[in-house]
């Protein structure tokens, strides 16, 4: 079995780090790489619980704080098990794939790795145990559906949410991950789409699904005339800080080694995030007269999202521009555009993750070029930009259509939304018989 057959994010490094794509029997365990990847895996899990749980939990009303946190925890458990049973296989089994040939396995993997068949303590991927790689990839699979929660917060049944996430993970996340990361023969891999750590697979995927979900479920009762201010911005800032720190595992960990690519990914992640935080803050300051804590927290996440696809190929100045553009563009999309179009994306999952992912994916095609300080192999910026656009467009269309179908079927079968009385009482009591605060 070649190394290509099990590498996902790591396989991308064969484009930017020569010498990594070798047969598995030539790989020797590297304890330094292994130690770093164990840490990176823990950091990415930390992004969801408690990072995302607190970030989202603080932004909802107090009567829904537990429901959002509960959803993050439940998704973590659900996706972990589905990943082991068949998700890893659907994403990274390359049986039947051939470079330049489009067939069924260009879109989704087989089941030869179902239930982690063949895994043992000697299995290696890029000089680290395959078990570590599996767990690292699992944390990406966990956070992606959890991000969607922000779009439909405060109005979806817990039971419907669980079923939706299981089906969406199976029909959307795993195939997109396979198409982008599985290696030669994967649809978007063969196109040459650059996505180092998940701009397409994670953020555009989740953002578009979130937009479809909030449109299908409809607006929250009273939106937009009833005030729905965040109940605890302290939680949100803490969550944003945890996401910022955890994201170094997300991006630098995608090197699947403790090497120069990981170091540069860490640096550009910090630069882009700082730039986006300031970009959002100053844009809000200029348009509304005052900078807000919620604004800078949102800007942080926008920068983290935008640099994700570019982290392995852009240089520091490219990261600075990506961050600034993402901060300003996401600000206007999460405020002015949302108000103009009238959709109720509760916590701006689409405005931040969807738009930020699109900005980052497109600008990766520009700033990965060595001529602009990048470290990729891009020689024709126009051609790569077109490839990036094709990847974005395919993901938007595929995710949008499949998500819509899943939600419509579930709505007919079990219903998606809580009733008006439950929504008024709050999902904490209505769905879990608990309160976030007992005073």
Short mmCIF file of C-alpha atoms in Angstrom, two decimals:
data_model
loop_
_atom_site.label_atom_id
_atom_site.label_comp_id
_atom_site.label_asym_id
_atom_site.label_seq_id
_atom_site.Cartn_x
_atom_site.Cartn_y
_atom_site.Cartn_z
CA UNK A 1 0.00 0.00 0.00
CA UNK A 2 1.50 3.33 -1.02
CA UNK A 3 1.53 6.31 1.24
CA UNK A 4 -0.79 8.10 -1.18
CA UNK A 5 -3.55 5.71 -0.25
CA UNK A 6 -3.81 6.98 3.31
CA UNK A 7 -2.71 10.59 3.13
CA UNK A 8 -5.19 13.43 3.03
CA UNK A 9 -3.91 16.80 4.19
CA UNK A 10 -0.46 15.29 4.33
CA UNK A 11 -0.59 14.26 0.69
CA UNK A 12 -0.91 17.91 -0.26
CA UNK A 13 2.60 18.41 1.04
CA UNK A 14 3.99 16.49 -1.87
CA UNK A 15 3.19 19.68 -3.79
CA UNK A 16 5.13 21.94 -1.46
CA UNK A 17 7.58 19.71 0.37
CA UNK A 18 9.56 17.47 -2.01
CA UNK A 19 10.51 14.01 -0.85
CA UNK A 20 7.52 13.22 1.33
CA UNK A 21 5.65 11.06 -1.18
CA UNK A 22 7.44 7.75 -0.71
CA UNK A 23 6.30 4.19 -0.24
CA UNK A 24 5.00 3.38 3.21
CA UNK A 25 7.62 0.69 3.77
CA UNK A 26 10.34 3.35 3.39
CA UNK A 27 8.93 5.50 6.18
CA UNK A 28 10.55 5.43 9.62
CA UNK A 29 8.70 6.67 12.68
CA UNK A 30 9.79 10.19 13.59
CA UNK A 31 9.18 10.84 17.27
CA UNK A 32 9.37 14.64 16.87
CA UNK A 33 6.75 14.68 14.12
CA UNK A 34 4.61 12.29 16.11
CA UNK A 35 4.77 14.41 19.25
CA UNK A 36 3.82 17.54 17.32
CA UNK A 37 0.90 15.83 15.60
CA UNK A 38 -0.47 14.54 18.91
CA UNK A 39 -0.37 18.11 20.23
CA UNK A 40 -1.92 19.48 17.02
CA UNK A 41 -4.73 16.93 17.23
CA UNK A 42 -5.53 17.97 20.79
CA UNK A 43 -5.49 21.64 19.72
CA UNK A 44 -8.02 21.04 16.94
CA UNK A 45 -10.35 19.14 19.28
CA UNK A 46 -9.94 22.04 21.72
CA UNK A 47 -11.32 24.30 18.99
CA UNK A 48 -14.72 22.57 19.16
CA UNK A 49 -14.92 21.71 22.83
CA UNK A 50 -14.71 24.10 24.56
CA UNK A 51 -13.74 26.76 21.97
CA UNK A 52 -16.65 26.74 19.53
CA UNK A 53 -19.11 25.78 22.28
CA UNK A 54 -18.21 28.93 24.22
CA UNK A 55 -17.96 31.13 21.13
CA UNK A 56 -21.45 30.20 19.98
CA UNK A 57 -22.84 29.80 23.50
CA UNK A 58 -22.11 33.39 24.40
CA UNK A 59 -23.79 34.77 21.29
CA UNK A 60 -27.22 33.21 21.81
CA UNK A 61 -29.82 34.33 24.35
CA UNK A 62 -29.46 32.94 27.87
CA UNK A 63 -32.41 30.57 27.40
CA UNK A 64 -30.50 28.76 24.62
CA UNK A 65 -26.92 28.68 25.90
CA UNK A 66 -26.98 25.02 26.95
CA UNK A 67 -28.66 23.90 23.74
CA UNK A 68 -25.81 25.27 21.61
CA UNK A 69 -23.13 23.82 23.87
CA UNK A 70 -24.98 20.50 24.00
CA UNK A 71 -25.08 20.38 20.21
CA UNK A 72 -21.31 20.88 20.02
CA UNK A 73 -20.68 18.09 22.51
CA UNK A 74 -23.18 15.72 20.89
CA UNK A 75 -21.69 16.32 17.44
CA UNK A 76 -18.23 15.57 18.83
CA UNK A 77 -19.39 12.19 20.07
CA UNK A 78 -21.50 11.34 17.01
CA UNK A 79 -18.92 12.21 14.36
CA UNK A 80 -16.11 10.47 16.27
CA UNK A 81 -17.97 7.18 16.03
CA UNK A 82 -19.11 7.64 12.43
CA UNK A 83 -15.54 8.52 11.46
CA UNK A 84 -14.27 5.24 12.86
CA UNK A 85 -17.09 3.15 11.39
CA UNK A 86 -16.93 4.44 7.80
CA UNK A 87 -16.01 8.14 7.57
CA UNK A 88 -12.24 7.70 7.40
CA UNK A 89 -12.67 5.10 4.70
CA UNK A 90 -15.06 7.23 2.62
CA UNK A 91 -12.65 10.16 2.83
CA UNK A 92 -9.29 8.46 2.34
CA UNK A 93 -9.73 5.03 0.75
CA UNK A 94 -8.34 5.42 -2.79
CA UNK A 95 -9.30 2.03 -4.18
CA UNK A 96 -10.18 2.37 -7.86
CA UNK A 97 -8.71 5.85 -8.24
CA UNK A 98 -6.46 6.76 -11.13
CA UNK A 99 -4.98 10.13 -11.94
CA UNK A 100 -6.80 11.85 -14.77
CA UNK A 101 -9.64 9.30 -14.78
CA UNK A 102 -13.06 10.35 -13.50
CA UNK A 103 -15.06 7.51 -11.98
CA UNK A 104 -17.19 6.90 -8.89
CA UNK A 105 -14.11 6.80 -6.67
CA UNK A 106 -13.10 10.25 -7.84
CA UNK A 107 -16.02 11.49 -5.72
CA UNK A 108 -15.97 9.22 -2.68
CA UNK A 109 -13.78 6.50 -1.23
CA UNK A 110 -14.67 2.86 -0.76
CA UNK A 111 -15.12 0.87 2.43
CA UNK A 112 -11.86 -1.06 2.60
CA UNK A 113 -10.92 0.93 5.71
CA UNK A 114 -14.35 0.69 7.37
CA UNK A 115 -14.10 0.02 11.11
CA UNK A 116 -10.41 0.96 10.65
CA UNK A 117 -9.69 -2.39 9.06
CA UNK A 118 -5.98 -3.19 8.86
CA UNK A 119 -4.91 -0.56 11.40
CA UNK A 120 -2.25 -1.62 13.90
CA UNK A 121 0.43 0.02 16.02
CA UNK A 122 2.96 -0.31 13.20
CA UNK A 123 0.87 1.51 10.58
CA UNK A 124 2.65 4.71 9.52
CA UNK A 125 1.69 7.79 7.52
CA UNK A 126 4.39 10.36 6.78
CA UNK A 127 6.57 9.15 9.63
CA UNK A 128 3.75 9.29 12.20
CA UNK A 129 1.42 6.52 13.38
CA UNK A 130 -1.64 6.19 11.15
CA UNK A 131 -3.70 6.17 14.35
CA UNK A 132 -2.56 9.75 15.02
CA UNK A 133 -3.38 10.79 11.46
CA UNK A 134 -6.83 9.22 11.77
CA UNK A 135 -7.51 11.10 14.99
CA UNK A 136 -6.20 14.35 13.55
CA UNK A 137 -8.50 14.04 10.56
CA UNK A 138 -11.34 13.08 12.91
CA UNK A 139 -11.09 16.46 14.64
CA UNK A 140 -11.58 18.20 11.28
CA UNK A 141 -14.63 16.05 10.61
CA UNK A 142 -15.98 17.01 14.04
CA UNK A 143 -15.66 20.77 13.80
CA UNK A 144 -17.09 21.10 10.29
CA UNK A 145 -20.69 20.09 11.09
CA UNK A 146 -20.42 21.83 14.47
CA UNK A 147 -19.84 25.12 12.63
CA UNK A 148 -23.23 24.76 10.92
CA UNK A 149 -24.94 24.99 14.33
CA UNK A 150 -24.35 28.75 14.32
CA UNK A 151 -26.68 29.26 11.37
CA UNK A 152 -29.79 27.59 12.83
CA UNK A 153 -29.18 28.23 16.53
CA UNK A 154 -32.21 28.69 18.79
CA UNK A 155 -34.79 26.93 16.60
CA UNK A 156 -33.90 23.39 15.48
CA UNK A 157 -34.99 20.20 17.24
CA UNK A 158 -32.15 18.35 18.90
CA UNK A 159 -33.29 15.02 17.39
CA UNK A 160 -33.48 16.52 13.90
CA UNK A 161 -30.05 18.11 14.38
CA UNK A 162 -28.46 14.75 15.20
CA UNK A 163 -29.96 12.98 12.19
CA UNK A 164 -29.13 15.88 9.89
CA UNK A 165 -25.50 15.94 11.04
CA UNK A 166 -25.08 12.18 10.56
CA UNK A 167 -26.51 12.26 7.03
CA UNK A 168 -24.73 15.49 6.07
CA UNK A 169 -21.41 14.11 7.28
CA UNK A 170 -21.95 11.00 5.15
CA UNK A 171 -23.19 12.63 1.95
CA UNK A 172 -21.37 15.97 2.02
CA UNK A 173 -18.33 16.17 4.29
CA UNK A 174 -16.73 12.82 3.50
CA UNK A 175 -17.11 13.16 -0.30
CA UNK A 176 -15.79 16.74 -0.38
CA UNK A 177 -12.81 15.75 1.79
CA UNK A 178 -12.15 12.83 -0.56
CA UNK A 179 -12.36 14.95 -3.70
CA UNK A 180 -9.95 17.57 -2.34
CA UNK A 181 -7.47 15.62 -0.20
CA UNK A 182 -7.36 11.94 -1.17
CA UNK A 183 -4.64 12.28 -3.82
CA UNK A 184 -4.30 11.34 -7.48
CA UNK A 185 -7.69 10.49 -8.92
CA UNK A 186 -9.64 12.69 -6.53
CA UNK A 187 -11.80 15.09 -8.55
CA UNK A 188 -10.63 18.44 -7.19
CA UNK A 189 -7.17 17.08 -6.42
CA UNK A 190 -6.71 16.34 -10.12
CA UNK A 191 -8.05 19.77 -11.00
CA UNK A 192 -5.18 21.21 -8.94
CA UNK A 193 -7.29 22.95 -6.28
CA UNK A 194 -5.09 24.26 -3.46
CA UNK A 195 -6.62 23.72 -0.03
CA UNK A 196 -3.93 23.19 2.57
CA UNK A 197 -6.06 22.86 5.70
CA UNK A 198 -9.73 23.09 4.81
CA UNK A 199 -10.93 26.34 3.28
CA UNK A 200 -13.07 24.34 0.88
CA UNK A 201 -13.55 21.13 2.82
CA UNK A 202 -14.37 22.74 6.17
CA UNK A 203 -15.39 26.39 5.88
CA UNK A 204 -17.10 26.85 2.52
CA UNK A 205 -18.71 23.46 3.08
CA UNK A 206 -20.07 24.39 6.53
CA UNK A 207 -20.89 27.98 5.60
CA UNK A 208 -23.00 27.07 2.58
CA UNK A 209 -24.75 24.29 4.53
CA UNK A 210 -25.49 26.82 7.26
CA UNK A 211 -26.98 29.29 4.80
CA UNK A 212 -29.24 26.61 3.31
CA UNK A 213 -30.27 25.44 6.79
CA UNK A 214 -31.27 28.89 8.01
CA UNK A 215 -33.27 29.49 4.83
CA UNK A 216 -35.08 26.15 5.05
CA UNK A 217 -35.90 26.52 8.75
CA UNK A 218 -36.92 30.15 8.45
CA UNK A 219 -36.29 33.07 10.75
CA UNK A 220 -36.36 32.93 14.53
CA UNK A 221 -39.60 34.09 16.11
CA UNK A 222 -39.45 37.89 16.28
CA UNK A 223 -36.46 38.30 13.95
CA UNK A 224 -35.44 40.99 13.05
CA UNK A 225 -37.70 43.28 15.08
CA UNK A 226 -37.15 41.67 18.50
CA UNK A 227 -33.76 42.40 20.14
CA UNK A 228 -31.65 39.22 20.24
CA UNK A 229 -28.40 40.48 21.71
CA UNK A 230 -25.67 38.03 22.79
CA UNK A 231 -26.22 37.15 26.45
CA UNK A 232 -22.55 36.73 27.45
CA UNK A 233 -19.86 38.25 25.26
CA UNK A 234 -17.28 37.13 27.80
CA UNK A 235 -17.96 33.54 26.73
CA UNK A 236 -17.68 34.58 23.10
CA UNK A 237 -14.31 36.28 23.59
CA UNK A 238 -12.99 33.31 25.53
CA UNK A 239 -14.19 31.01 22.77
CA UNK A 240 -12.58 33.17 20.09
CA UNK A 241 -9.30 33.10 22.01
CA UNK A 242 -9.46 29.31 22.22
CA UNK A 243 -10.17 29.10 18.50
CA UNK A 244 -7.20 31.37 17.76
CA UNK A 245 -4.81 29.23 19.79
CA UNK A 246 -6.30 25.95 18.61
CA UNK A 247 -6.05 27.02 14.98
CA UNK A 248 -2.29 26.61 15.09
CA UNK A 249 -2.96 22.89 15.38
CA UNK A 250 -5.46 23.18 12.53
CA UNK A 251 -3.10 24.91 10.11
CA UNK A 252 0.44 24.11 11.25
CA UNK A 253 -0.65 20.55 12.02
CA UNK A 254 -1.71 20.12 8.40
CA UNK A 255 1.98 19.84 7.50
CA UNK A 256 1.83 16.42 9.21
CA UNK A 257 5.39 17.08 10.35
CA UNK A 258 7.39 19.39 12.56
CA UNK A 259 9.11 21.14 9.67
CA UNK A 260 9.52 24.45 7.88
CA UNK A 261 6.09 24.26 6.28
CA UNK A 262 4.50 23.91 9.72
CA UNK A 263 6.51 26.85 11.00
CA UNK A 264 5.51 29.09 8.10
CA UNK A 265 1.88 27.98 8.46
CA UNK A 266 1.98 29.07 12.08
CA UNK A 267 3.45 32.47 11.20
CA UNK A 268 1.02 33.28 8.39
CA UNK A 269 -1.90 32.14 10.53
CA UNK A 270 -0.96 34.67 13.20
CA UNK A 271 -0.42 37.48 10.68
CA UNK A 272 -3.69 36.93 8.79
CA UNK A 273 -5.73 36.60 11.97
CA UNK A 274 -4.33 39.79 13.46
CA UNK A 275 -4.91 41.66 10.20
CA UNK A 276 -8.50 40.44 9.91
CA UNK A 277 -9.28 41.34 13.52
CA UNK A 278 -8.07 44.88 12.90
CA UNK A 279 -9.74 45.05 9.49
CA UNK A 280 -13.15 44.12 10.94
CA UNK A 281 -12.64 46.40 13.95
CA UNK A 282 -11.75 49.49 11.91
CA UNK A 283 -14.48 48.82 9.33
CA UNK A 284 -17.03 48.67 12.13
CA UNK A 285 -15.53 51.70 13.84
CA UNK A 286 -15.79 53.77 10.67
CA UNK A 287 -19.35 52.71 9.84
CA UNK A 288 -20.89 52.60 13.34
CA UNK A 289 -18.73 54.98 15.33
CA UNK A 290 -17.54 52.44 17.89
CA UNK A 291 -15.58 49.15 17.74
CA UNK A 292 -17.25 46.21 19.46
CA UNK A 293 -15.96 43.15 21.29
CA UNK A 294 -18.23 40.93 19.20
CA UNK A 295 -16.81 42.55 16.08
CA UNK A 296 -13.17 41.90 16.88
CA UNK A 297 -13.97 38.32 17.92
CA UNK A 298 -15.75 37.79 14.60
CA UNK A 299 -12.82 39.36 12.76
CA UNK A 300 -10.45 36.94 14.45
CA UNK A 301 -12.44 33.98 13.18
CA UNK A 302 -12.74 35.49 9.70
CA UNK A 303 -8.96 35.74 9.49
CA UNK A 304 -8.46 32.21 10.76
CA UNK A 305 -10.91 30.92 8.18
CA UNK A 306 -9.42 32.83 5.24
CA UNK A 307 -5.82 31.77 5.84
CA UNK A 308 -6.72 28.10 6.25
CA UNK A 309 -6.56 27.07 2.57
CA UNK A 310 -3.45 29.20 2.03
CA UNK A 311 -1.43 28.38 5.15
CA UNK A 312 0.98 25.98 3.43
CA UNK A 313 1.68 28.04 0.34
CA UNK A 314 1.52 31.79 1.02
CA UNK A 315 4.14 34.06 2.51
CA UNK A 316 3.83 36.64 5.29
CA UNK A 317 2.80 39.59 3.11
CA UNK A 318 0.27 37.50 1.23
CA UNK A 319 -1.17 36.47 4.58
CA UNK A 320 -1.40 40.13 5.63
CA UNK A 321 -3.44 41.00 2.55
CA UNK A 322 -5.66 37.91 2.84
CA UNK A 323 -6.41 38.78 6.45
CA UNK A 324 -7.24 42.42 5.78
CA UNK A 325 -9.50 41.58 2.86
CA UNK A 326 -11.27 38.83 4.78
CA UNK A 327 -11.87 41.05 7.82
CA UNK A 328 -13.46 43.84 5.80
CA UNK A 329 -15.42 41.64 3.38
CA UNK A 330 -16.78 39.35 6.10
CA UNK A 331 -17.82 42.36 8.17
CA UNK A 332 -19.98 43.77 5.39
CA UNK A 333 -21.39 40.36 4.45
CA UNK A 334 -22.29 39.51 8.06
CA UNK A 335 -23.95 42.89 8.60
CA UNK A 336 -25.06 44.88 5.55
CA UNK A 337 -25.55 41.96 3.14
CA UNK A 338 -27.43 39.88 5.71
CA UNK A 339 -29.75 42.76 6.54
CA UNK A 340 -30.36 43.55 2.88
CA UNK A 341 -31.20 39.96 1.94
CA UNK A 342 -33.11 39.31 5.18
CA UNK A 343 -31.93 35.79 6.02
CA UNK A 344 -31.51 34.79 9.67
CA UNK A 345 -28.03 33.31 9.93
CA UNK A 346 -28.16 33.40 13.74
CA UNK A 347 -24.45 33.52 14.53
CA UNK A 348 -23.07 34.38 11.07
CA UNK A 349 -21.87 30.92 10.10
CA UNK A 350 -22.19 31.81 6.41
CA UNK A 351 -21.06 35.42 6.76
CA UNK A 352 -17.82 34.39 8.47
CA UNK A 353 -17.07 30.81 7.43
CA UNK A 354 -18.70 30.69 4.03
CA UNK A 355 -17.55 34.12 2.83
CA UNK A 356 -14.19 33.90 4.63
CA UNK A 357 -13.57 30.48 3.09
CA UNK A 358 -14.37 31.77 -0.39
CA UNK A 359 -12.11 34.81 0.03
CA UNK A 360 -9.27 32.64 1.31
CA UNK A 361 -9.67 29.95 -1.36
CA UNK A 362 -9.61 32.48 -4.20
CA UNK A 363 -6.72 34.53 -2.84
CA UNK A 364 -4.71 31.34 -2.30
CA UNK A 365 -4.53 31.10 -6.09
CA UNK A 366 -2.95 34.54 -6.15
CA UNK A 367 -0.55 34.60 -3.22
CA UNK A 368 0.71 31.02 -3.48
CA UNK A 369 2.74 32.22 -6.45
CA UNK A 370 6.47 32.60 -5.72
CA UNK A 371 6.36 35.85 -7.70
CA UNK A 372 4.20 37.27 -4.90
CA UNK A 373 6.18 35.79 -2.03
CA UNK A 374 4.41 32.43 -1.91
CA UNK A 375 5.88 28.96 -1.56
CA UNK A 376 3.60 27.05 -3.93
CA UNK A 377 4.18 25.93 -7.50
CA UNK A 378 1.87 28.51 -9.07
CA UNK A 379 3.41 29.99 -12.22
CA UNK A 380 0.25 31.23 -13.95
CA UNK A 381 -1.82 33.16 -11.38
CA UNK A 382 -4.77 33.59 -13.72
CA UNK A 383 -4.95 29.86 -14.45
CA UNK A 384 -4.70 28.93 -10.76
CA UNK A 385 -7.32 31.52 -9.84
CA UNK A 386 -9.68 29.87 -12.33
CA UNK A 387 -8.96 26.47 -10.78
CA UNK A 388 -9.67 27.85 -7.32
CA UNK A 389 -12.93 29.38 -8.58
CA UNK A 390 -13.96 26.03 -10.05
CA UNK A 391 -13.29 24.33 -6.72
CA UNK A 392 -15.30 26.96 -4.84
CA UNK A 393 -18.18 26.83 -7.32
CA UNK A 394 -18.36 23.02 -7.28
CA UNK A 395 -18.38 22.96 -3.47
CA UNK A 396 -21.06 25.66 -3.23
CA UNK A 397 -23.35 23.91 -5.72
CA UNK A 398 -22.82 20.36 -4.45
CA UNK A 399 -23.11 21.27 -0.78
CA UNK A 400 -26.06 23.58 -1.36
CA UNK A 401 -28.12 21.06 -3.32
CA UNK A 402 -27.41 18.02 -1.16
CA UNK A 403 -27.94 19.95 2.08
CA UNK A 404 -31.27 21.28 0.80
CA UNK A 405 -32.47 17.78 -0.11
CA UNK A 406 -31.43 16.33 3.26
CA UNK A 407 -33.23 19.08 5.18
CA UNK A 408 -36.41 18.88 3.10
CA UNK A 409 -36.64 15.10 3.53
CA UNK A 410 -36.06 15.35 7.28
CA UNK A 411 -38.65 18.10 7.57
CA UNK A 412 -41.25 15.85 5.96
CA UNK A 413 -40.29 12.78 8.00
CA UNK A 414 -39.75 14.16 11.52
CA UNK A 415 -39.92 17.96 11.32
CA UNK A 416 -36.93 20.25 11.74
CA UNK A 417 -38.14 23.05 13.95
CA UNK A 418 -39.40 23.32 17.50
CA UNK A 419 -42.88 24.77 17.94
CA UNK A 420 -43.50 28.42 18.85
CA UNK A 421 -44.07 27.69 22.52
CA UNK A 422 -40.80 25.79 22.82
CA UNK A 423 -38.94 28.52 20.97
CA UNK A 424 -40.39 31.13 23.32
CA UNK A 425 -39.44 29.14 26.42
CA UNK A 426 -36.01 28.41 25.03
CA UNK A 427 -34.36 25.23 23.86
CA UNK A 428 -32.54 24.66 27.15
CA UNK A 429 -35.80 23.86 28.92
CA UNK A 430 -37.83 22.67 25.93
CA UNK A 431 -35.24 20.21 24.59
CA UNK A 432 -33.08 19.35 27.61
CA UNK A 433 -35.13 20.27 30.71
CA UNK A 434 -32.24 22.31 32.08
CA UNK A 435 -31.31 25.94 32.56
CA UNK A 436 -27.99 27.52 31.86
CA UNK A 437 -28.45 29.78 34.91
CA UNK A 438 -30.38 28.96 38.08
CA UNK A 439 -30.67 32.11 40.14
#
